[in-house]
Amino acid sequence: MKFTQPRLPYAPDALSPVISLSTVEYHYGKHEKNYIDTLNKLIEGTEYADMALEDIIVKSDGKLFNNAAQAWNHIFYFFQFSPSGLKEPGGLLRKRIDEQFGSLDEFKKKFEEAGATLFGSGWVWLSADEKGTLIISQGKDAENPMTKGLRPLMVFDVWEHAYYLDYQNRRADYLHSLWEILDWDVIEMRYS
Ligand code: MN
């Protein structure tokens, strides 16, 4: 098998109660694993078999794109969390956030709003363009800003499977709680 699921850098119950053990087990352990397994089956014996995952995402469409992007998006999502991460961004990223959004709180509000108002399943992204300008965007289904030439920095999953076990229909509460476990050190590294 070409792509394998990386081990999470924290214990499966470490993000609780923001993301419960049960959600980590289903969301990462089953949903994410299934995207990777399907991706491996789809690329076998094709021109995509030896490509990097990022290249597959940019070059494919349909079922292959959906599974490749979902495989990547979930790793990007789960690896930005930590039970003991940096609680506020600093440095250049913080400067950009303050310049563009006024304050960290205003930025968080806009980001949560984008997640709360996305109709159906998808993702809310923070990306940077080639000048380092920050961009908040909604992505439907498996969408990834890489396909528009942007560099992804942070993502909140707003598929129901991401929050239903812990928050039921309260998507806004789920989005608001994620800041508690977001490790800004990871986001700063992705930006630099
Ligand atoms: Mn998901």
mmCIF file of N, CA and C and ligand atoms in Angstrom, residues 27 74 123 157 159 161, ligand 1:
data_model
loop_
_atom_site.group_PDB
_atom_site.id
_atom_site.type_symbol
_atom_site.label_atom_id
_atom_site.label_comp_id
_atom_site.label_asym_id
_atom_site.label_seq_id
_atom_site.Cartn_x
_atom_site.Cartn_y
_atom_site.Cartn_z
ATOM 1 N N HIS A 27 -13.602 9.353 13.651
ATOM 2 C CA HIS A 27 -13.273 10.332 12.610
ATOM 3 C C HIS A 27 -11.901 10.054 11.999
ATOM 4 N N HIS A 74 -7.808 15.607 6.250
ATOM 5 C CA HIS A 74 -7.967 15.102 7.615
ATOM 6 C C HIS A 74 -6.641 15.038 8.374
ATOM 7 N N TRP A 123 -15.396 22.302 4.540
ATOM 8 C CA TRP A 123 -14.262 22.721 5.347
ATOM 9 C C TRP A 123 -14.188 24.233 5.344
ATOM 10 N N ASP A 157 -12.963 21.163 10.090
ATOM 11 C CA ASP A 157 -13.850 20.229 9.383
ATOM 12 C C ASP A 157 -15.283 20.524 9.802
ATOM 13 N N TRP A 159 -17.934 18.796 8.273
ATOM 14 C CA TRP A 159 -18.800 17.644 7.977
ATOM 15 C C TRP A 159 -19.455 17.244 9.313
ATOM 16 N N HIS A 161 -19.868 14.438 10.592
ATOM 17 C CA HIS A 161 -19.145 13.376 11.310
ATOM 18 C C HIS A 161 -18.045 13.952 12.221
HETATM 19 MN MN MN B 1 -14.015 14.700 8.445
#
